[in-house]
């Protein structure tokens, strides 16, 4: 579940006040007597999209078991409540691990029904190591600079070079952050969440987490069950597979989702002219991949970068039309420019992506044991690749530093829980990043939870993205605490229909990128595409355009592209 460069609505620089807090330990530990805390010093950091946004910082112990020791700083944002009825703070997390959550507060507050949002202080935060929190990790700047070697290792020398590259990243992290890495993990982050709750002066927390944020929420709930008021978990990590097995499950699921995309392209043959047989379309995609090994598009898109470009389509099908256009232009017209542009838009790593990846590896490699024998990785990866070739080796190299991580692994906590108020779980059945089995597993582990399913949906992150049925369930839960219950005693408590598939977009004229074609035609699409070249001042990430499907595009930009 890795953060990738996302597309964010433009935002202003963050200004912050600071407060220090000594957080309570886990609920089952001997806790110190609570002491009065100064309030967080919120200052205005309004953005064009979120004019009510406020910012603050919070100092927490690097090691929560040594509260008098070294402190680190968390960057927070808030959209304050405006209603007379106040339901407390609603903490939001976009996943990762390594995803920045500051802008998420503005998005959630703007996307919930106004009456519901007005009753909460919506709180975003950069977890330890991320974004504007300090220190922010960047183990090996430029680790993903193109053109990387082909992710599929063709021969012993290629494999050896890729292994050495993964080792170099792990060694760089160990040298640069030796004193920090032992405390970059999910349990430490969950204890940070409780420090935020305490600094807010709230006896209990409300929480909305996406993707990895669901696991963070489940761990928090295990540590502090009496401090959970409401908890909604969207696109759920399988707690039984943290983290090696979960990544293998993703390999199969992303390959299936890629085939879904190829089938959609085949159904749109009138536009993309790549054939009506999904298998033939997929074969053309792999021929494109082979060609890029010999001649990278634009000097920067080789096979690995191609996978990085098309992987976001596995998270959100709203990207399919643009990806299909680039695919068609390359295959049918020999025009590599749209493919290069798609890579720059969806796959290219910048400084924020380097930070996100550094935190991703730090958390996942520390959270749980990974195989230390590279022979295990090799066998498993080739076995899975034989059945699911789309991104198996790419994903293996993404996680390979964990085979050489300089800090020993922890034991993941058991997130079984029978002490919580009703928890709302929301999940698409065809989600590739967090397959459906994870939602079922957590539903069974958390007594009294309610499972709402988007039947046939394949997007990752399903609430506040345009599906009214799912959004209504979330809004009702946040407003009243009520959850749906299955009338037949089944495990699924409510079912929502998936959103329609995207419509194809006309191809840009041969030799012209979408930006050039749109600007010359003076169309709204061109004007919107032009917006995508900016950078978000708060995060440094690429700015997204406000198209008709802007809600979903913005959401998936905030969630980032996660593995």
XYZ file of C-alpha atoms in Angstrom:
563
model
C 0.000 0.000 0.000
C 2.411 2.727 -1.094
C 1.847 6.387 -1.616
C 2.644 7.667 -5.089
C 2.656 11.214 -6.455
C -0.982 12.331 -6.307
C -2.971 15.163 -7.857
C -4.100 17.731 -5.322
C -6.200 20.864 -5.428
C -3.969 23.951 -5.185
C -3.219 24.990 -1.616
C -1.270 27.673 0.189
C 1.748 27.254 2.413
C 1.143 25.896 5.900
C 1.783 28.081 8.917
C 1.736 26.429 12.305
C 1.655 26.914 16.034
C 3.233 24.312 18.282
C 2.270 22.470 21.453
C 4.032 19.683 23.313
C 2.166 16.704 24.748
C 3.179 13.550 26.514
C 0.771 10.924 25.203
C -0.760 8.194 27.257
C 0.491 4.696 26.613
C -1.635 1.812 25.354
C -4.826 1.285 27.319
C -3.650 -1.967 28.840
C -0.399 -0.431 30.115
C 0.020 1.432 33.358
C -1.001 4.941 32.347
C 0.159 8.116 34.041
C -2.419 10.396 35.569
C -3.659 12.764 32.829
C -2.408 16.316 33.183
C -3.817 19.573 31.777
C -2.512 20.333 28.321
C -2.162 23.626 26.476
C -4.460 23.867 23.503
C -3.113 23.493 19.996
C -2.264 26.901 18.503
C -4.291 26.911 15.303
C -3.390 29.498 12.672
C -4.996 30.216 9.340
C -3.580 28.437 6.301
C -6.505 28.852 3.931
C -6.248 27.550 0.392
C -8.199 28.399 -2.711
C -10.099 25.137 -2.444
C -10.410 25.051 1.349
C -10.722 28.585 2.710
C -11.494 27.459 6.284
C -8.360 25.348 6.678
C -6.240 25.926 9.773
C -2.846 24.521 10.756
C -0.912 23.615 13.874
C 1.990 21.435 14.921
C 2.264 18.986 17.782
C 5.403 17.664 19.473
C 5.270 13.994 20.468
C 7.942 11.633 21.792
C 9.958 9.782 19.179
C 9.731 6.827 21.550
C 6.404 6.823 23.376
C 7.931 4.606 26.062
C 10.420 7.396 26.796
C 8.207 10.502 26.953
C 11.019 12.633 28.384
C 13.334 11.783 25.505
C 13.664 13.168 22.004
C 10.599 14.795 20.440
C 9.437 14.875 16.848
C 6.848 17.168 15.275
C 3.562 16.308 13.586
C 1.929 18.715 11.120
C -1.854 19.033 11.571
C -4.716 20.729 9.751
C -8.281 21.447 10.801
C -11.591 22.588 9.387
C -13.433 23.648 12.561
C -17.052 22.850 13.309
C -19.645 25.583 12.852
C -22.822 23.994 14.241
C -24.100 24.324 17.796
C -24.065 20.538 18.011
C -20.431 19.404 18.269
C -19.602 15.726 17.831
C -15.884 16.087 18.451
C -12.843 15.662 16.214
C -12.969 13.526 13.061
C -9.431 12.422 12.244
C -8.869 11.445 8.611
C -6.050 9.427 7.090
C -5.515 8.745 3.355
C -3.359 5.653 3.720
C 0.056 4.771 2.436
C 1.877 4.235 4.711
C 3.545 7.492 3.805
C 0.530 9.443 2.589
C 0.176 13.090 3.560
C -3.125 13.793 5.288
C -3.125 17.558 5.650
C -5.192 18.385 2.566
C -7.486 15.452 3.346
C -9.153 17.455 6.117
C -10.324 20.104 3.672
C -11.509 17.536 1.164
C -13.529 15.504 3.668
C -15.112 18.603 5.219
C -16.096 19.858 1.755
C -17.383 16.473 0.555
C -19.580 15.453 3.483
C -23.111 16.866 3.627
C -22.733 20.384 5.074
C -24.907 19.613 8.077
C -22.743 16.615 8.999
C -19.419 18.340 8.381
C -20.531 21.338 10.459
C -20.757 19.142 13.573
C -17.137 17.987 13.467
C -13.675 19.432 13.679
C -12.189 17.595 10.698
C -8.530 16.943 11.478
C -5.854 15.995 8.976
C -2.265 15.122 9.842
C 1.017 14.078 8.341
C 2.059 10.914 10.200
C 5.545 10.698 11.650
C 8.166 10.961 8.935
C 5.746 12.301 6.325
C 5.497 15.610 4.486
C 5.588 18.637 6.806
C 6.122 16.532 9.916
C 9.700 16.611 11.206
C 11.915 14.844 10.557
C 10.595 14.023 7.078
C 12.347 10.984 5.647
C 14.049 10.868 2.260
C 16.412 7.935 2.321
C 17.779 7.993 -1.212
C 16.676 10.932 -3.371
C 16.177 10.004 -7.004
C 15.784 6.287 -6.321
C 13.078 6.122 -9.008
C 14.800 8.342 -11.563
C 14.196 7.015 -15.077
C 15.139 4.931 -16.884
C 15.331 2.044 -14.414
C 16.309 -1.463 -15.499
C 13.428 -3.662 -16.639
C 11.556 -4.793 -13.546
C 11.418 -8.359 -14.894
C 15.007 -9.566 -14.329
C 16.182 -11.086 -17.607
C 19.177 -13.041 -16.404
C 21.353 -13.363 -13.314
C 23.226 -10.101 -13.891
C 20.002 -8.095 -14.138
C 18.680 -9.680 -10.965
C 21.954 -9.036 -9.130
C 21.869 -5.361 -10.115
C 18.265 -5.003 -8.918
C 19.047 -6.708 -5.614
C 22.000 -4.376 -5.090
C 19.752 -1.385 -5.814
C 17.303 -2.553 -3.112
C 20.175 -3.128 -0.701
C 21.497 0.355 -1.414
C 18.150 1.889 -0.491
C 17.976 -0.048 2.789
C 21.564 0.862 3.638
C 20.945 4.537 2.855
C 17.955 4.563 5.217
C 19.984 2.905 7.936
C 22.870 5.354 7.661
C 20.720 8.474 7.375
C 18.053 7.665 9.968
C 19.566 5.082 12.308
C 18.119 6.810 15.371
C 14.645 7.232 13.857
C 13.863 3.993 11.999
C 13.118 1.911 15.127
C 10.131 4.214 15.775
C 8.629 4.478 12.285
C 5.902 1.857 12.544
C 2.141 1.523 12.772
C 1.923 1.123 16.551
C 3.978 4.288 17.107
C 1.746 6.135 14.646
C -1.359 4.875 16.438
C 0.047 6.260 19.674
C 0.571 9.568 17.846
C -3.126 9.516 16.971
C -3.925 9.271 20.643
C -1.566 12.136 21.372
C -3.489 14.214 18.839
C -6.770 13.237 20.540
C -5.366 14.266 23.903
C -4.031 17.576 22.595
C -7.464 18.295 21.142
C -8.972 17.787 24.591
C -11.306 15.067 23.307
C -12.184 12.053 25.469
C -12.882 10.001 22.329
C -11.970 10.162 18.676
C -13.966 9.792 15.475
C -11.920 8.378 12.603
C -12.166 7.935 8.831
C -9.342 5.926 7.269
C -8.700 4.773 3.726
C -6.459 1.912 2.582
C -3.505 1.602 4.989
C -5.474 4.049 7.130
C -7.865 1.167 7.835
C -5.046 -0.839 9.388
C -3.868 2.182 11.358
C -7.423 2.604 12.610
C -7.734 -1.065 13.540
C -4.458 -0.921 15.485
C -5.529 2.266 17.269
C -8.838 0.652 18.187
C -7.008 -2.360 19.595
C -4.764 -0.150 21.747
C -7.480 2.279 22.854
C -10.928 0.705 22.427
C -12.504 2.959 25.057
C -11.358 6.054 23.150
C -13.133 5.221 19.895
C -16.457 6.985 19.346
C -17.035 6.268 15.645
C -14.766 4.629 13.082
C -15.303 4.270 9.324
C -12.817 2.170 7.358
C -12.778 2.347 3.554
C -10.877 -0.184 1.356
C -9.551 -2.490 4.001
C -6.100 -3.988 4.496
C -6.191 -7.692 5.287
C -4.738 -7.840 8.811
C -3.864 -11.520 8.344
C -1.355 -10.713 5.575
C 0.729 -7.862 6.983
C 2.743 -7.290 4.864
C 4.464 -9.875 2.618
C 1.358 -11.956 1.938
C -0.770 -8.861 1.302
C 1.614 -7.742 -1.416
C 1.444 -11.129 -3.140
C -2.356 -10.935 -3.027
C -2.107 -7.529 -4.682
C -0.065 -8.981 -7.547
C -2.900 -11.287 -8.549
C -5.554 -8.621 -8.022
C -3.774 -5.936 -10.052
C -3.251 -8.350 -12.916
C -6.987 -9.065 -12.934
C -7.748 -5.338 -12.829
C -5.336 -4.701 -15.703
C -7.221 -7.325 -17.713
C -10.456 -5.493 -16.868
C -8.903 -2.370 -18.356
C -7.811 -4.246 -21.481
C -11.379 -5.560 -21.876
C -12.726 -1.997 -21.580
C -10.295 -0.836 -24.278
C -11.520 -3.663 -26.504
C -15.120 -2.553 -26.007
C -14.084 0.944 -27.082
C -12.431 -0.193 -30.301
C -14.299 2.460 -32.292
C -12.206 5.081 -30.467
C -8.909 3.400 -29.649
C -8.656 0.982 -32.592
C -6.700 -1.636 -30.717
C -9.030 -4.532 -31.533
C -12.139 -6.093 -30.069
C -10.458 -9.116 -28.460
C -9.256 -8.331 -24.902
C -6.488 -10.921 -25.154
C -5.202 -9.321 -28.353
C -5.318 -5.876 -26.780
C -3.351 -7.162 -23.803
C -0.816 -8.768 -26.137
C -0.374 -5.384 -27.836
C 0.282 -3.797 -24.443
C 3.033 -6.306 -23.711
C 4.544 -5.747 -27.169
C 4.621 -2.043 -26.308
C 6.384 -2.939 -23.092
C 8.996 -4.971 -24.979
C 9.571 -2.130 -27.448
C 10.169 0.338 -24.619
C 12.941 -1.851 -23.280
C 14.886 -1.163 -26.457
C 13.815 2.467 -26.947
C 12.307 4.222 -23.894
C 9.582 6.720 -24.798
C 10.850 10.269 -24.546
C 14.087 8.862 -23.162
C 12.361 8.245 -19.832
C 9.603 5.606 -20.120
C 11.002 2.108 -20.091
C 9.175 -1.061 -18.979
C 9.275 -0.179 -15.276
C 8.061 3.354 -15.891
C 5.301 1.976 -18.139
C 4.088 -0.173 -15.255
C 4.240 2.840 -12.934
C 2.125 4.776 -15.458
C -0.594 2.163 -15.870
C -0.701 0.991 -12.256
C -2.910 3.961 -11.227
C -5.554 2.576 -13.583
C -5.787 -0.349 -11.185
C -6.781 2.043 -8.421
C -9.197 4.259 -10.278
C -10.861 3.604 -13.623
C -11.322 7.318 -14.217
C -7.738 7.255 -15.492
C -8.553 4.650 -18.160
C -9.477 7.038 -21.008
C -6.199 8.968 -20.764
C -4.149 5.801 -20.428
C -5.936 4.190 -23.359
C -5.280 7.265 -25.514
C -1.560 7.092 -24.779
C -1.552 3.344 -25.474
C -3.379 3.795 -28.785
C -1.197 6.679 -29.942
C 1.960 4.683 -29.335
C 0.740 1.465 -30.976
C -1.228 2.886 -33.903
C 0.632 6.105 -34.692
C 4.099 5.483 -33.330
C 3.610 8.630 -31.238
C 5.409 8.358 -27.897
C 4.605 11.881 -26.673
C 1.219 11.031 -25.075
C 2.821 8.081 -23.301
C 5.556 10.311 -21.923
C 2.946 12.836 -20.826
C 0.927 10.089 -19.102
C 4.040 8.974 -17.240
C 4.730 12.529 -16.086
C 1.129 12.843 -14.924
C 0.542 9.472 -13.254
C 3.817 7.650 -12.686
C 6.760 9.990 -12.259
C 8.226 10.303 -8.779
C 9.050 13.711 -7.311
C 10.426 14.729 -3.920
C 7.116 14.046 -2.179
C 7.042 10.573 -3.717
C 10.596 9.949 -2.502
C 9.430 10.941 0.991
C 6.345 8.740 0.759
C 8.370 5.733 -0.383
C 10.904 6.228 2.397
C 8.129 6.159 4.992
C 6.381 3.279 3.222
C 9.430 1.041 3.444
C 10.244 2.205 6.960
C 6.784 1.269 8.237
C 6.231 -1.940 6.310
C 9.729 -3.306 6.868
C 9.510 -2.558 10.600
C 5.900 -3.622 11.186
C 6.293 -7.308 10.411
C 8.799 -9.957 9.393
C 9.749 -10.309 5.716
C 11.780 -13.155 4.202
C 15.480 -12.471 4.682
C 16.524 -15.140 2.174
C 16.402 -13.637 -1.327
C 15.808 -17.119 -2.748
C 12.321 -17.022 -1.194
C 11.529 -13.739 -2.956
C 12.873 -15.057 -6.270
C 10.822 -18.250 -6.188
C 7.632 -16.556 -5.058
C 7.949 -13.747 -7.590
C 8.542 -16.037 -10.548
C 5.693 -18.323 -9.452
C 3.273 -15.380 -9.215
C 4.632 -13.712 -12.369
C 3.801 -16.829 -14.369
C 0.113 -16.257 -13.568
C 0.004 -12.496 -13.025
C 2.763 -10.737 -14.981
C 1.442 -7.154 -15.005
C 3.162 -5.816 -11.882
C 4.516 -8.750 -9.860
C 8.214 -8.033 -10.301
C 7.681 -4.283 -10.134
C 6.001 -4.784 -6.756
C 8.706 -7.192 -5.621
C 11.449 -4.627 -6.208
C 9.335 -1.932 -4.568
C 9.285 -3.979 -1.381
C 12.702 -5.626 -1.742
C 14.488 -3.289 0.700
C 12.602 -5.156 3.427
C 14.793 -8.204 2.738
C 17.781 -6.135 3.885
C 16.213 -3.707 6.353
C 18.646 -2.528 9.034
C 16.083 -2.593 11.872
C 14.581 -5.859 13.177
C 10.905 -6.459 12.582
C 8.145 -6.184 15.160
C 5.243 -8.580 15.659
C 1.971 -7.192 14.262
C -0.705 -6.729 16.924
C -3.810 -8.881 16.870
C -6.597 -6.488 15.873
C -9.412 -8.743 17.053
C -11.801 -6.482 18.945
C -15.037 -6.983 20.866
C -14.983 -3.703 22.808
C -15.919 -1.135 20.155
C -19.095 0.711 19.243
C -20.331 -0.223 15.739
C -17.577 0.212 13.146
C -18.556 0.924 9.519
C -16.536 -0.971 6.880
C -16.880 -0.015 3.190
C -15.370 -2.013 0.343
C -15.513 -2.543 -3.433
C -15.632 -6.209 -4.411
C -13.020 -5.884 -7.180
C -10.571 -3.567 -5.398
C -7.026 -4.564 -6.382
C -4.972 -2.609 -3.843
C -6.865 -4.011 -0.861
C -8.710 -7.098 -2.101
C -12.209 -7.872 -0.824
C -11.003 -10.685 1.422
C -9.393 -8.094 3.706
C -12.707 -6.391 4.418
C -14.316 -9.733 5.170
C -11.463 -10.662 7.490
C -11.634 -7.438 9.496
C -15.440 -7.602 9.602
C -15.138 -11.001 11.277
C -12.469 -9.796 13.710
C -14.344 -6.686 14.870
C -17.521 -7.719 16.645
C -20.548 -5.620 15.811
C -18.995 -4.056 12.702
C -21.157 -3.402 9.647
C -19.980 -4.199 6.097
C -21.217 -2.138 3.143
C -20.163 -3.470 -0.249
C -19.913 -1.786 -3.633
C -20.884 -4.754 -5.810
C -18.742 -4.988 -8.943
C -16.760 -1.853 -8.133
C -13.027 -1.930 -8.773
C -11.888 1.429 -7.497
C -9.791 1.822 -4.364
C -11.395 4.319 -1.994
C -15.141 4.283 -2.532
C -16.680 6.903 -0.230
C -16.776 10.627 -0.976
C -15.915 9.787 -4.568
C -19.282 10.113 -6.243
C -21.243 7.005 -5.237
C -24.323 8.447 -3.514
C -25.331 5.135 -1.964
C -22.012 4.679 -0.187
C -21.841 8.346 0.753
C -25.300 8.162 2.302
C -24.220 5.264 4.529
C -21.133 7.185 5.661
C -23.080 10.395 6.274
C -25.785 8.608 8.280
C -23.151 6.907 10.395
C -21.281 10.120 11.158
C -24.528 11.959 11.850
C -26.173 9.429 14.160
C -23.856 6.472 14.732
C -26.288 4.093 13.048
C -25.109 1.358 10.700
C -27.031 -0.947 8.354
C -27.692 -4.509 9.467
C -28.310 -7.519 7.256
C -31.897 -8.706 7.546
C -31.034 -12.255 6.478
C -28.230 -12.713 8.976
C -25.603 -12.629 6.224
C -22.164 -11.111 6.541
C -22.818 -8.259 4.109
C -25.035 -5.662 5.723
C -25.756 -3.451 2.705
C -24.974 -3.468 -1.011
C -24.476 -0.486 -3.317
C -24.249 -0.617 -7.087
C -20.931 0.303 -8.658
C -20.625 3.507 -10.629
C -20.790 3.199 -14.431
C -17.580 2.598 -16.338
C -15.889 5.720 -17.723
C -16.697 6.956 -21.196
C -13.888 7.041 -23.761
C -12.374 10.377 -24.712
C -11.505 11.363 -28.292
C -7.883 10.898 -29.198
C -5.671 13.931 -29.637
C -4.543 14.430 -33.274
C -1.407 12.472 -34.132
C 1.720 14.312 -33.109
C -0.048 16.440 -30.517
C -0.240 15.813 -26.812
C -3.530 16.313 -25.007
C -2.266 19.604 -23.611
C -1.342 21.002 -27.027
C -4.498 19.765 -28.709
C -6.702 21.104 -25.938
C -5.060 24.511 -25.855
C -5.218 24.958 -29.615
C -8.886 23.993 -29.728
C -9.677 26.227 -26.764
C -11.834 23.492 -25.235
C -12.682 23.161 -21.576
C -10.788 19.883 -21.548
C -7.701 21.695 -22.729
C -8.085 24.439 -20.157
C -8.442 21.854 -17.412
C -5.453 19.866 -18.647
C -3.393 23.017 -18.437
C -4.173 23.221 -14.721
C -2.524 19.865 -14.142
C 0.988 21.218 -14.598
C 1.037 23.188 -11.340
C 2.296 22.162 -7.947
C 0.497 22.220 -4.629
C 2.266 24.736 -2.407
C 1.562 22.792 0.771
C 2.715 19.394 -0.431
C 4.784 19.877 -3.558
C 2.583 17.347 -5.343
C 1.095 17.767 -8.784
C -2.103 19.782 -8.954
C -5.219 18.072 -10.280
C -7.774 19.501 -12.681
C -11.430 20.143 -11.887
C -13.169 18.047 -14.518
C -16.803 16.925 -14.281
C -15.574 13.908 -12.361
C -13.477 16.220 -10.162
C -14.741 14.697 -6.915
C -13.382 11.246 -7.705
C -10.217 12.582 -9.353
C -9.442 14.731 -6.337
C -10.120 11.886 -3.904
C -7.817 9.482 -5.710
C -5.168 12.141 -5.973
C -5.312 12.639 -2.216
C -5.190 8.920 -1.569
C -2.209 8.668 -3.886
C -1.514 5.508 -5.833
C -0.822 2.759 -3.372
C 0.594 -0.668 -3.954
